[in-house]
Amino acid sequence: MAASAAVRSSMGLTFRLSRVMPDCNTCPLNRLKSCVSGAANVQRRGSFDSFRTINRNLQTSKGLYHSEEGSSNAEDPEDVVNVVYIDRSGKRIPVKAKVGDNVLYLAHKHGIDLEGACEASLACSTCQVYVSADHFDKLPEPEEREDDMLDMAPMLQENSRLGCQITLTRDLDGIELTLPKVTRNFYVDGHVPKPH
Amino acid sequence: LMIPDREIILLQQQWVDIYERLPVPFGLVRFGVAPDHPEVKNVINTFTLTARNSRCSFYGNVNVGKDVSIEELQQAYHAVVLSYGAEGNRRMGVPGEDLAGVYSAKDFVGWYNGLPSCQELSPDLNCETAVILGQGNVALDVARILLAPTDILKKTDITQPALEALVQSQVRRVLIVGRRGPMQVACTIKEFREMVNLPDTRPEMMADDFEGILSLSICAVSDLPRPRKRLTELMMKTALEIPSEKEQERQSKASRVWAFRFLRSPIEILANPDNSRTVGIRLAVNRLEGSGDGARAVPTGEVEDVTCGLLISSIGYKSLPIDPSVPFDSHKAIVPNNMGRVQHTAGLYCSGWLKTGPTGVIATTMNNSFDTARSVVEDMESGTVDVSAARPGSQSISGLLEERGVKPVTFSNWEKIDSLEMSRGEASGKPREKLLTVEEMLQVARK
């Protein structure tokens, strides 16, 4: 059940301030138990004020996601997670991320075109990524709802996951995330049309 | 209306105008996605960002094909992309199809989602059993809206009249009927699981329907592609497994029932004595020839009558031709194209369901649209579409529309409608209370 959304683009990023009811089950802050507003404890979903609080926190916590590459007063180096995105043209984009970063929003922050149509609410499959073999097994098992959405992802592979469900940990240092190539004459069931 | 923001990024110097018949944007995201699937509607935020780009303009309340022709658009713009989807529906083609009590899923969904042209539907929900023909996600949406506790629905953006009708509804049993077998259902696991978990309802799947699958070796099921395998396993579990004690208790208390019925095709819709409304449906009993996606339903000669007071046909949408100057394949009901380039017509493109037919989820249609955008960009870069000379664009079209007494609704006009709907909704704990007529929308837009 979503409250209505207001949209504002900020700094040219797709990061949004919105009055969308958060789904604590999928929020990385909740998973890391670092949701300062205690949203998971909010029983009364009718309260708009608590959501504004949450969103304000999400916005200021942009600092959490802001990586300072090569900066001498960078945060604890133990917190750094090296990630490589491989975009749809095959270009490798290394990113210095931090523990706790969300793979989808991290991609957006770095201008990588990983779509997130439903905004991390497990209602689409547009943020599908292929995870490097060395790191795939280090990810926690997907919950049923993620598996259900992955079922609908085009060009699903054994190492597919939804980017919005991956939260970076130290274990995942060196992880490589490949964006599925969007091919021409594309069919959901993998059917390749015969030339005519 | 899948105009991707990629197109804006790629076309760095270009302007994009969007023409929409209704005063409000977003198409199926507003009128097709079920009210209890609000997260799917989050994509509206992405669309909104695109629409607010300074090089993008939205013109609602403009009926292309009537207020302005495709040819006029082609003269005014370097490229025209047709993205108007599939607003028709496939007919059953059986006697009784036009009786009262029989609706297309397209109209039923339009009704509860506030599509202005469907507001007079007033479906009669005073019967115990409803039959839905079709087993895709739209069929399941309809089943779920008919059976969901209204306490849940009243917090969604379902229209107020639909909510009131559902509160009064006598429907207690919904049969979801398909021509073929369990392994051919078109729905996806998320929607099936929602039925299994729907509060105050219980499933009435028939174990016999799954006998055929059981007799296949385990390998055959586990060899299936993952989505089909997981869905088949969940259906089998629902039909065959003895539920836990807790679940048995929950089911015994449930006041509503849903069921899938397989291997049944409609032959005739049965009428009451004065032939005014439906009282049931006559179904042909099929057997399957072949297996997998290519399996065919073959009538056995047996028939079965099912009593019902509400029949909803959910067998697929269909695109309609917009303008005689645009090629249209009436067999496939799509605009013939090559990677989004309309055949034999330079500068004309299509995307979305109009291009590929009316199936697929947001990710599929999104990728489909990106492909078309790429074709447009390629053609501009290669000179196939000549961008060396400027075209008048909206200036000339606006002039034409004004002459014809058509007043477009801009995106900021829409935002007034949006605001009003949201504030009306707040009063009743809903995300929005939709305006239900074009007149009201225009009134609010122009304030």
XYZ file of C-alpha atoms in Angstrom:
643
model
C 0.000 0.000 0.000
C 1.760 3.112 -1.127
C 1.155 6.635 -0.154
C 1.219 8.866 -3.152
C 4.589 9.905 -4.524
C 5.988 13.349 -5.089
C 9.023 13.545 -7.303
C 11.991 15.831 -7.287
C 15.174 15.271 -9.162
C 18.258 16.283 -7.333
C 21.783 16.901 -8.619
C 20.882 15.190 -11.837
C 20.755 11.847 -10.051
C 17.724 9.632 -10.081
C 17.740 9.639 -6.277
C 14.302 10.800 -5.196
C 12.545 12.282 -2.242
C 9.194 10.632 -2.327
C 6.308 9.929 -0.037
C 6.227 6.305 -1.049
C 5.526 3.941 1.782
C 8.823 2.163 2.332
C 8.959 -1.569 2.297
C 11.200 -2.309 5.253
C 11.699 -5.874 4.110
C 13.643 -4.750 1.093
C 15.344 -1.665 2.481
C 19.077 -2.106 2.864
C 19.096 0.168 5.915
C 16.734 -2.177 7.661
C 18.793 -5.191 6.715
C 21.887 -3.621 8.195
C 19.841 -2.541 11.182
C 20.918 0.989 10.522
C 17.477 2.470 9.911
C 17.657 5.333 12.371
C 13.991 6.185 12.205
C 13.070 2.756 13.453
C 10.642 2.529 10.590
C 10.400 -1.179 11.004
C 8.793 -0.462 14.331
C 6.212 1.916 12.975
C 2.915 0.140 13.392
C 0.598 2.827 12.216
C 1.102 3.105 8.501
C -1.174 6.063 8.282
C 1.364 8.454 9.710
C 2.884 10.621 7.038
C 5.211 12.307 9.467
C 7.147 9.151 10.145
C 7.659 8.697 6.432
C 8.950 12.194 6.019
C 11.405 11.428 8.733
C 12.485 8.270 7.004
C 12.962 10.022 3.728
C 14.899 12.804 5.313
C 17.190 10.223 6.757
C 17.566 8.504 3.441
C 18.480 11.795 1.909
C 21.050 12.814 4.460
C 22.436 9.317 4.475
C 23.561 10.044 0.958
C 26.741 10.758 2.848
C 26.884 7.056 3.602
C 26.815 6.291 -0.076
C 29.185 8.983 -1.125
C 32.511 7.454 -1.859
C 35.573 9.598 -1.705
C 37.886 8.099 -4.207
C 41.506 8.489 -3.333
C 40.780 11.092 -0.714
C 43.230 11.191 2.142
C 40.539 11.740 4.732
C 38.432 8.899 3.383
C 36.449 6.860 5.816
C 37.876 3.707 7.349
C 39.559 1.812 4.473
C 38.118 -1.398 5.961
C 34.778 -0.092 4.789
C 35.810 0.192 1.167
C 34.346 -2.334 -1.243
C 35.745 -2.378 -4.740
C 33.068 -2.990 -7.328
C 33.261 -3.226 -11.087
C 30.180 -2.632 -13.168
C 30.295 -3.918 -16.709
C 27.842 -1.898 -18.707
C 25.768 -3.044 -21.642
C 28.476 -2.188 -24.143
C 31.006 -4.255 -22.203
C 32.809 -1.277 -20.732
C 34.290 -1.863 -17.294
C 33.499 0.818 -14.727
C 35.366 0.422 -11.443
C 33.724 1.984 -8.429
C 35.035 2.434 -4.904
C 32.007 1.730 -2.787
C 31.378 1.272 0.905
C 29.986 -1.452 3.097
C 26.243 -0.978 3.169
C 25.927 0.478 -0.306
C 23.006 -0.729 -2.375
C 24.033 -1.982 -5.808
C 21.161 -0.278 -7.643
C 21.545 3.152 -6.080
C 25.312 2.920 -6.302
C 24.963 2.373 -10.047
C 22.697 5.409 -10.354
C 25.146 7.503 -8.390
C 27.821 6.640 -10.940
C 25.680 7.191 -13.992
C 25.425 3.511 -14.871
C 22.181 2.784 -16.691
C 20.784 0.131 -14.409
C 17.070 0.750 -14.495
C 15.070 0.469 -11.297
C 11.517 0.971 -12.424
C 9.771 -0.072 -9.210
C 12.327 1.639 -6.972
C 13.557 -1.413 -5.095
C 10.141 -2.727 -4.127
C 10.435 -6.190 -5.752
C 7.782 -5.383 -8.320
C 9.860 -5.554 -11.485
C 13.018 -7.116 -12.857
C 14.643 -4.153 -14.533
C 17.650 -4.029 -12.189
C 18.815 -7.538 -13.053
C 22.594 -8.006 -12.929
C 24.868 -10.981 -13.482
C 27.119 -11.519 -10.478
C 30.724 -12.659 -10.859
C 31.134 -16.364 -10.111
C 33.513 -15.785 -7.197
C 30.999 -13.654 -5.377
C 27.648 -15.124 -6.307
C 27.700 -17.701 -3.547
C 28.690 -15.111 -0.974
C 25.373 -13.349 -1.399
C 22.590 -14.289 0.989
C 19.907 -16.492 -0.594
C 17.276 -14.499 -2.426
C 13.925 -14.325 -0.718
C 11.004 -15.916 -2.509
C 9.727 -12.574 -3.757
C 13.054 -11.819 -5.441
C 13.066 -15.252 -7.078
C 9.520 -14.649 -8.318
C 10.568 -11.398 -9.967
C 13.780 -12.895 -11.357
C 11.626 -15.502 -13.082
C 10.317 -12.711 -15.279
C 13.678 -11.174 -16.101
C 14.729 -11.327 -19.727
C 17.900 -13.377 -20.368
C 17.917 -14.894 -16.939
C 21.122 -16.720 -16.032
C 22.270 -18.915 -13.156
C 24.137 -15.953 -11.704
C 21.327 -13.426 -12.028
C 20.260 -11.335 -9.067
C 18.261 -8.144 -8.667
C 20.624 -5.245 -8.045
C 18.237 -3.577 -5.623
C 18.537 -6.558 -3.292
C 22.318 -6.616 -3.064
C 23.900 -4.780 -0.155
C 27.665 -4.596 -0.196
C 29.696 -6.276 2.518
C 33.467 -6.676 2.869
C 33.186 -10.237 1.524
C 32.048 -8.837 -1.759
C 35.190 -6.825 -2.386
C 36.123 -7.254 -6.038
C 32.592 -8.131 -7.102
C 31.815 -7.649 -10.777
C 28.281 -6.875 -11.854
C 27.392 -7.219 -15.502
C 24.362 -5.556 -17.004
C 22.478 -7.881 -19.354
C 22.858 -6.876 -22.960
C 19.594 -5.672 -24.424
C 19.603 -7.385 -27.770
C 17.654 -6.582 -30.870
C 14.666 -8.670 -31.884
C 14.331 -9.679 -28.344
C 11.839 -12.247 -27.078
C 10.949 -13.036 -23.488
C 11.203 -16.778 -23.890
C 14.587 -16.674 -25.582
C 13.058 -17.477 -28.952
C 15.279 -16.284 -31.781
C 13.178 -15.204 -34.741
C 14.001 -16.822 -38.074
C 15.238 -14.379 -40.685
C 12.698 -13.846 -43.443
C 3.438 5.677 -23.345
C 6.800 4.004 -22.984
C 8.929 6.903 -24.077
C 12.135 6.043 -22.316
C 14.311 8.708 -20.803
C 17.155 7.049 -22.615
C 15.725 8.655 -25.703
C 16.150 12.063 -24.136
C 19.697 11.329 -23.121
C 20.631 9.911 -26.485
C 18.959 12.653 -28.443
C 20.966 15.383 -26.779
C 19.797 18.132 -29.075
C 16.345 16.889 -29.774
C 12.931 17.802 -28.521
C 10.354 15.140 -27.819
C 6.609 15.793 -27.802
C 4.150 13.254 -26.478
C 0.548 13.204 -27.706
C -2.065 11.375 -25.632
C -5.807 11.092 -26.202
C -6.804 11.308 -22.557
C -6.113 14.393 -20.449
C -4.006 12.215 -18.139
C -0.751 10.408 -18.929
C 0.735 6.981 -18.092
C -1.637 4.655 -19.888
C -1.694 1.149 -18.449
C 0.353 2.116 -15.427
C -2.633 4.179 -14.355
C -5.455 2.173 -15.905
C -4.158 -1.382 -16.145
C -2.002 -2.165 -13.120
C -4.199 -3.470 -10.319
C -4.996 -1.093 -7.434
C -3.375 -3.481 -4.959
C -0.062 -3.408 -6.882
C 1.039 0.134 -6.050
C 4.786 -0.648 -6.200
C 4.477 -1.467 -9.878
C 3.245 2.118 -10.328
C 6.504 3.541 -8.945
C 7.688 3.668 -12.537
C 5.509 6.802 -12.785
C 8.351 8.618 -11.026
C 10.717 7.800 -13.879
C 8.126 8.870 -16.438
C 7.552 12.097 -14.538
C 11.254 12.972 -14.570
C 11.277 12.419 -18.319
C 8.175 14.530 -18.858
C 9.647 17.363 -16.813
C 12.802 17.485 -18.920
C 12.869 20.878 -20.608
C 13.068 19.261 -24.024
C 10.025 17.077 -23.456
C 6.415 18.253 -23.722
C 3.227 16.382 -22.997
C 0.046 17.194 -24.951
C -2.944 15.416 -23.431
C -6.511 15.574 -24.726
C -5.285 15.219 -28.316
C -6.824 12.404 -30.355
C -4.286 11.434 -32.998
C -6.148 10.137 -36.012
C -9.051 12.477 -35.375
C -7.764 15.865 -34.110
C -4.555 15.584 -36.084
C -3.445 13.025 -38.622
C -0.311 10.929 -38.662
C 0.633 12.584 -41.938
C 0.411 16.010 -40.356
C 2.615 14.799 -37.514
C 5.119 13.372 -39.955
C 5.346 16.691 -41.736
C 5.875 18.545 -38.487
C 8.438 16.192 -36.931
C 11.601 14.413 -38.054
C 10.416 11.193 -36.464
C 7.102 9.942 -35.146
C 6.893 6.987 -32.757
C 3.561 5.185 -32.369
C 3.262 3.846 -28.877
C -0.466 3.618 -28.295
C -0.690 0.034 -27.178
C -3.639 -2.317 -27.499
C -7.028 -0.923 -26.584
C -9.161 -3.544 -28.257
C -9.821 -7.024 -27.006
C -10.061 -10.426 -28.581
C -13.630 -11.601 -28.748
C -14.650 -15.132 -27.788
C -16.766 -15.423 -30.910
C -19.510 -17.492 -29.251
C -23.282 -16.975 -29.001
C -24.399 -14.968 -26.005
C -21.244 -12.885 -25.850
C -23.267 -9.685 -25.661
C -25.642 -10.735 -22.878
C -25.778 -8.718 -19.674
C -23.369 -10.124 -17.128
C -20.676 -10.796 -19.732
C -17.694 -8.434 -19.803
C -14.264 -8.286 -21.305
C -11.480 -8.154 -18.728
C -10.302 -5.008 -20.487
C -13.582 -3.260 -19.644
C -13.798 -4.728 -16.151
C -10.264 -3.613 -15.322
C -10.961 -0.216 -16.917
C -14.034 0.050 -14.699
C -12.305 -0.530 -11.370
C -9.273 1.501 -12.423
C -11.211 4.597 -13.407
C -10.882 4.567 -17.192
C -13.492 7.190 -18.193
C -14.940 5.125 -21.065
C -15.669 2.207 -18.709
C -17.408 4.054 -15.907
C -20.923 3.114 -17.067
C -20.160 -0.615 -16.910
C -21.978 -1.138 -13.577
C -21.317 -4.861 -13.472
C -23.898 -6.876 -11.572
C -22.103 -8.648 -8.741
C -25.263 -10.236 -7.294
C -24.345 -13.789 -8.031
C -22.421 -16.443 -6.177
C -20.179 -17.706 -8.939
C -18.077 -15.772 -11.406
C -16.255 -17.431 -14.276
C -13.156 -15.880 -15.806
C -11.987 -17.214 -19.162
C -8.217 -17.020 -19.482
C -5.402 -17.771 -17.066
C -3.004 -14.894 -17.583
C -2.051 -12.184 -15.122
C -5.021 -10.037 -16.104
C -7.378 -12.930 -15.306
C -5.728 -13.297 -11.915
C -5.939 -9.567 -11.267
C -9.683 -9.706 -11.922
C -10.088 -12.758 -9.663
C -8.129 -11.090 -6.912
C -10.092 -7.858 -7.054
C -13.350 -9.838 -6.963
C -12.240 -11.825 -3.916
C -9.924 -9.557 -1.903
C -11.225 -8.382 1.466
C -12.607 -4.894 0.892
C -10.711 -3.715 3.974
C -7.608 -4.111 1.857
C -9.110 -2.585 -1.282
C -10.376 0.490 0.515
C -6.784 1.627 1.095
C -5.891 1.465 -2.596
C -6.579 3.782 -5.524
C -9.516 1.655 -6.702
C -12.402 3.926 -7.670
C -15.037 4.686 -5.093
C -17.947 3.309 -7.180
C -16.048 0.056 -7.768
C -15.245 -0.240 -4.086
C -18.882 0.262 -3.153
C -19.976 -2.356 -5.679
C -17.433 -4.826 -4.310
C -18.523 -4.208 -0.729
C -22.069 -5.208 -1.804
C -20.860 -8.057 -3.979
C -22.366 -11.531 -3.491
C -19.597 -13.224 -5.443
C -18.090 -15.988 -3.325
C -16.554 -18.322 -5.880
C -14.372 -17.524 -8.863
C -13.401 -20.108 -11.455
C -10.436 -19.250 -13.645
C -10.816 -21.315 -16.787
C -8.241 -22.184 -19.447
C -8.328 -24.085 -22.743
C -5.218 -26.061 -22.027
C -3.463 -27.557 -19.002
C -1.512 -26.386 -15.950
C 1.750 -26.288 -17.849
C 0.356 -23.818 -20.352
C -0.988 -21.149 -17.991
C 0.067 -17.687 -19.017
C 0.161 -16.184 -15.547
C 3.350 -15.754 -13.538
C 4.258 -17.028 -10.120
C 3.955 -13.730 -8.271
C 0.260 -13.445 -9.172
C -0.446 -17.117 -8.491
C 1.215 -16.863 -5.104
C -0.958 -13.852 -4.303
C -4.040 -16.014 -4.848
C -2.651 -18.701 -2.569
C -2.000 -16.086 0.112
C -5.199 -14.075 -0.371
C -6.812 -13.580 3.062
C -10.192 -15.144 3.736
C -10.047 -17.308 0.618
C -9.179 -20.904 -0.088
C -8.122 -22.720 -3.233
C -10.215 -25.446 -4.812
C -7.741 -26.882 -7.291
C -8.535 -30.354 -8.587
C -5.916 -33.015 -7.994
C -6.956 -34.858 -11.163
C -5.812 -31.942 -13.282
C -2.278 -32.622 -12.134
C -2.279 -36.366 -12.639
C -0.742 -35.951 -16.059
C 2.129 -33.956 -14.612
C 2.715 -36.399 -11.785
C 3.065 -39.219 -14.248
C 5.868 -37.348 -15.989
C 9.183 -38.277 -14.512
C 10.616 -35.844 -11.985
C 13.297 -34.969 -14.527
C 10.789 -33.660 -17.024
C 9.519 -31.026 -14.602
C 12.979 -30.133 -13.362
C 14.150 -29.738 -16.966
C 11.660 -26.987 -17.570
C 12.902 -23.405 -17.795
C 13.054 -21.942 -14.322
C 9.944 -19.717 -14.406
C 7.729 -22.548 -15.715
C 9.250 -25.036 -13.286
C 8.711 -22.887 -10.191
C 5.150 -22.019 -11.174
C 4.253 -25.623 -11.961
C 5.709 -26.739 -8.632
C 3.687 -24.144 -6.737
C 0.477 -25.143 -8.527
C 1.126 -28.784 -7.800
C 1.802 -28.026 -4.174
C -1.440 -26.065 -3.932
C -3.430 -28.839 -5.594
C -1.829 -31.939 -4.130
C -0.075 -31.253 -0.862
C -1.993 -31.655 2.361
C -1.807 -28.231 4.015
C -0.360 -27.682 7.471
C -2.786 -27.683 10.390
C -2.601 -23.925 10.618
C -3.351 -23.561 6.927
C -6.187 -26.081 7.113
C -7.751 -24.020 9.861
C -7.339 -20.829 7.878
C -8.934 -22.463 4.854
C -11.890 -23.819 6.821
C -12.709 -20.309 7.989
C -12.402 -18.754 4.534
C -15.580 -17.310 3.110
C -14.476 -17.227 -0.527
C -13.174 -19.778 -2.970
C -11.048 -19.640 -6.105
C -10.169 -22.409 -8.488
C -8.398 -23.059 -11.748
C -10.237 -25.237 -14.267
C -8.281 -26.642 -17.160
C -8.995 -28.047 -20.617
C -12.214 -26.079 -21.133
C -13.163 -23.811 -24.058
C -16.302 -21.663 -24.324
C -18.920 -22.879 -26.807
C -21.955 -20.870 -25.785
C -23.002 -18.442 -23.115
C -26.302 -19.570 -21.632
C -29.103 -17.090 -21.089
C -32.025 -16.790 -18.700
C -35.560 -17.484 -20.044
C -36.112 -13.970 -21.405
C -32.691 -13.973 -22.977
C -31.576 -10.842 -21.173
C -28.676 -12.008 -19.069
C -26.252 -14.850 -18.579
C -26.919 -17.700 -16.200
C -24.077 -19.922 -17.168
C -21.595 -21.082 -19.754
C -21.329 -24.199 -21.859
C -17.759 -25.422 -22.090
C -16.159 -27.913 -24.436
C -13.943 -30.440 -22.692
C -10.504 -30.627 -24.310
C -7.562 -32.919 -24.312
C -4.002 -31.876 -24.957
C -2.003 -32.818 -28.000
C 1.678 -32.232 -27.625
C 3.292 -30.600 -24.639
C 4.876 -27.394 -23.505
C 4.110 -24.040 -25.056
C 3.125 -25.637 -28.349
C 0.514 -27.985 -26.881
C -2.834 -27.817 -28.648
C -6.308 -28.050 -27.135
C -8.416 -30.578 -29.028
C -12.147 -30.953 -28.267
C -13.158 -34.387 -27.049
C -16.830 -33.933 -27.916
C -17.843 -33.774 -24.268
C -19.417 -30.613 -22.908
C -19.921 -29.239 -19.436
C -22.289 -26.518 -18.237
C -21.230 -24.222 -15.418
C -23.672 -21.965 -13.591
C -22.523 -18.379 -13.169
C -23.996 -14.905 -13.098
C -20.812 -13.076 -14.059
C -18.577 -14.012 -16.942
C -15.359 -12.185 -17.677
C -13.420 -12.927 -20.812
C -9.687 -12.393 -20.365
C -8.250 -13.883 -23.526
C -6.036 -11.063 -24.697
C -5.893 -7.458 -25.825
C -5.594 -6.335 -29.414
C -4.145 -3.271 -31.094
C -6.330 -1.228 -33.428
C -5.295 0.713 -36.536
C -4.985 4.455 -35.878
C -4.898 5.983 -39.334
C -5.326 4.557 -42.824
C -1.924 5.871 -43.833
C -0.192 3.570 -41.336
C 0.438 -0.042 -42.386
C -1.391 -2.497 -40.117
C -1.221 -6.273 -39.960
C -4.767 -7.188 -38.979
C -3.902 -10.832 -38.572
C -1.296 -10.233 -35.891
C -2.885 -6.904 -34.883
C 0.417 -5.052 -34.894
C 2.062 -2.423 -37.042
C 4.472 -4.304 -39.303
C 7.982 -3.201 -38.465
C 11.637 -4.047 -38.404
C 13.177 -3.267 -35.029
C 10.611 -0.551 -34.523
C 10.933 0.964 -37.989
C 7.496 0.892 -39.610
C 7.609 -0.913 -42.935
C 7.659 1.232 -46.052
C 7.428 4.459 -44.084
C 10.578 6.452 -43.385
C 10.492 8.500 -40.222
C 7.713 6.423 -38.649
C 8.377 4.044 -35.773
C 6.463 1.962 -33.281
C 7.176 0.674 -29.814
C 5.535 -1.257 -27.014
C 2.606 -3.593 -27.571
C 1.777 -2.004 -30.897
C 5.147 -3.306 -32.092
C 5.224 -6.811 -30.637
C 1.684 -7.678 -29.612
C 0.100 -7.317 -26.173
C 2.191 -9.487 -23.883
C 5.114 -8.906 -21.592
C 5.917 -7.216 -18.314
C 7.415 -3.789 -17.708
C 10.983 -4.998 -18.282
C 10.107 -6.523 -21.647
C 8.245 -3.500 -22.924
C 10.901 -1.178 -21.558
C 13.647 -2.981 -23.478
C 11.429 -3.042 -26.538
C 11.079 0.742 -26.305
C 14.808 1.247 -25.823
C 15.340 -0.737 -29.022
C 13.008 1.550 -30.945
C 14.727 4.619 -29.508
C 18.049 3.212 -30.677
C 16.640 2.739 -34.180
C 15.499 6.364 -34.215
C 18.918 7.596 -33.084
C 20.725 5.382 -35.594
C 18.561 6.679 -38.399
C 19.202 10.266 -37.373
C 22.928 9.677 -37.210
C 23.063 7.841 -40.518
C 20.974 10.397 -42.340
C 18.129 7.957 -43.049
C 16.119 10.513 -41.170
C 17.241 13.883 -42.453
C 17.735 16.227 -39.546
C 19.684 18.836 -41.458
C 16.593 20.974 -41.934
C 14.603 22.059 -38.911
C 10.986 21.006 -38.619
C 8.265 23.100 -37.024
C 7.239 20.470 -34.484
C 4.701 21.508 -31.913
C 4.460 25.030 -33.290
C 2.625 23.911 -36.389
C 0.660 21.195 -34.602
C -0.465 23.624 -31.897
C -1.656 25.929 -34.648
C -3.668 23.153 -36.281
C -5.175 22.079 -32.976
C -6.192 25.621 -32.127
C -7.897 26.004 -35.493
C -9.784 22.809 -34.753
C -10.843 23.891 -31.273
C -8.718 21.303 -29.492
C -7.080 22.480 -26.264
C -4.177 20.257 -25.183
C -3.515 19.493 -21.532
C 0.106 20.142 -20.558
C 2.096 18.186 -18.024
C 1.740 20.929 -15.436
C -2.022 20.911 -16.082
C -1.904 17.171 -15.332
C -0.047 17.927 -12.118
C -3.072 19.910 -10.927
C -5.238 16.855 -11.561
C -2.612 14.724 -9.797
C -2.571 17.007 -6.742
C -6.323 17.103 -6.471
C -6.633 13.313 -6.753
C -4.018 12.805 -4.059
C -5.561 15.269 -1.648
C -9.022 13.774 -2.189
C -7.538 10.366 -1.491
C -5.893 11.477 1.724
C -9.288 12.181 3.224
C -10.226 8.500 2.930
C -6.822 6.930 3.487
C -6.291 6.175 -0.197
C -3.245 7.151 -2.255
C -5.586 9.024 -4.592
C -9.229 9.368 -5.493
C -9.245 9.303 -9.292
C -11.319 11.708 -11.343
C -13.670 9.567 -13.412
C -14.738 11.702 -16.347
C -12.847 13.530 -19.043
C -14.993 16.616 -18.345
C -13.916 16.759 -14.724
C -10.285 16.191 -15.681
C -10.390 19.066 -18.179
C -12.132 21.316 -15.700
C -9.457 20.753 -13.079
C -6.622 20.931 -15.603
C -7.656 24.369 -16.749
C -8.159 25.976 -13.326
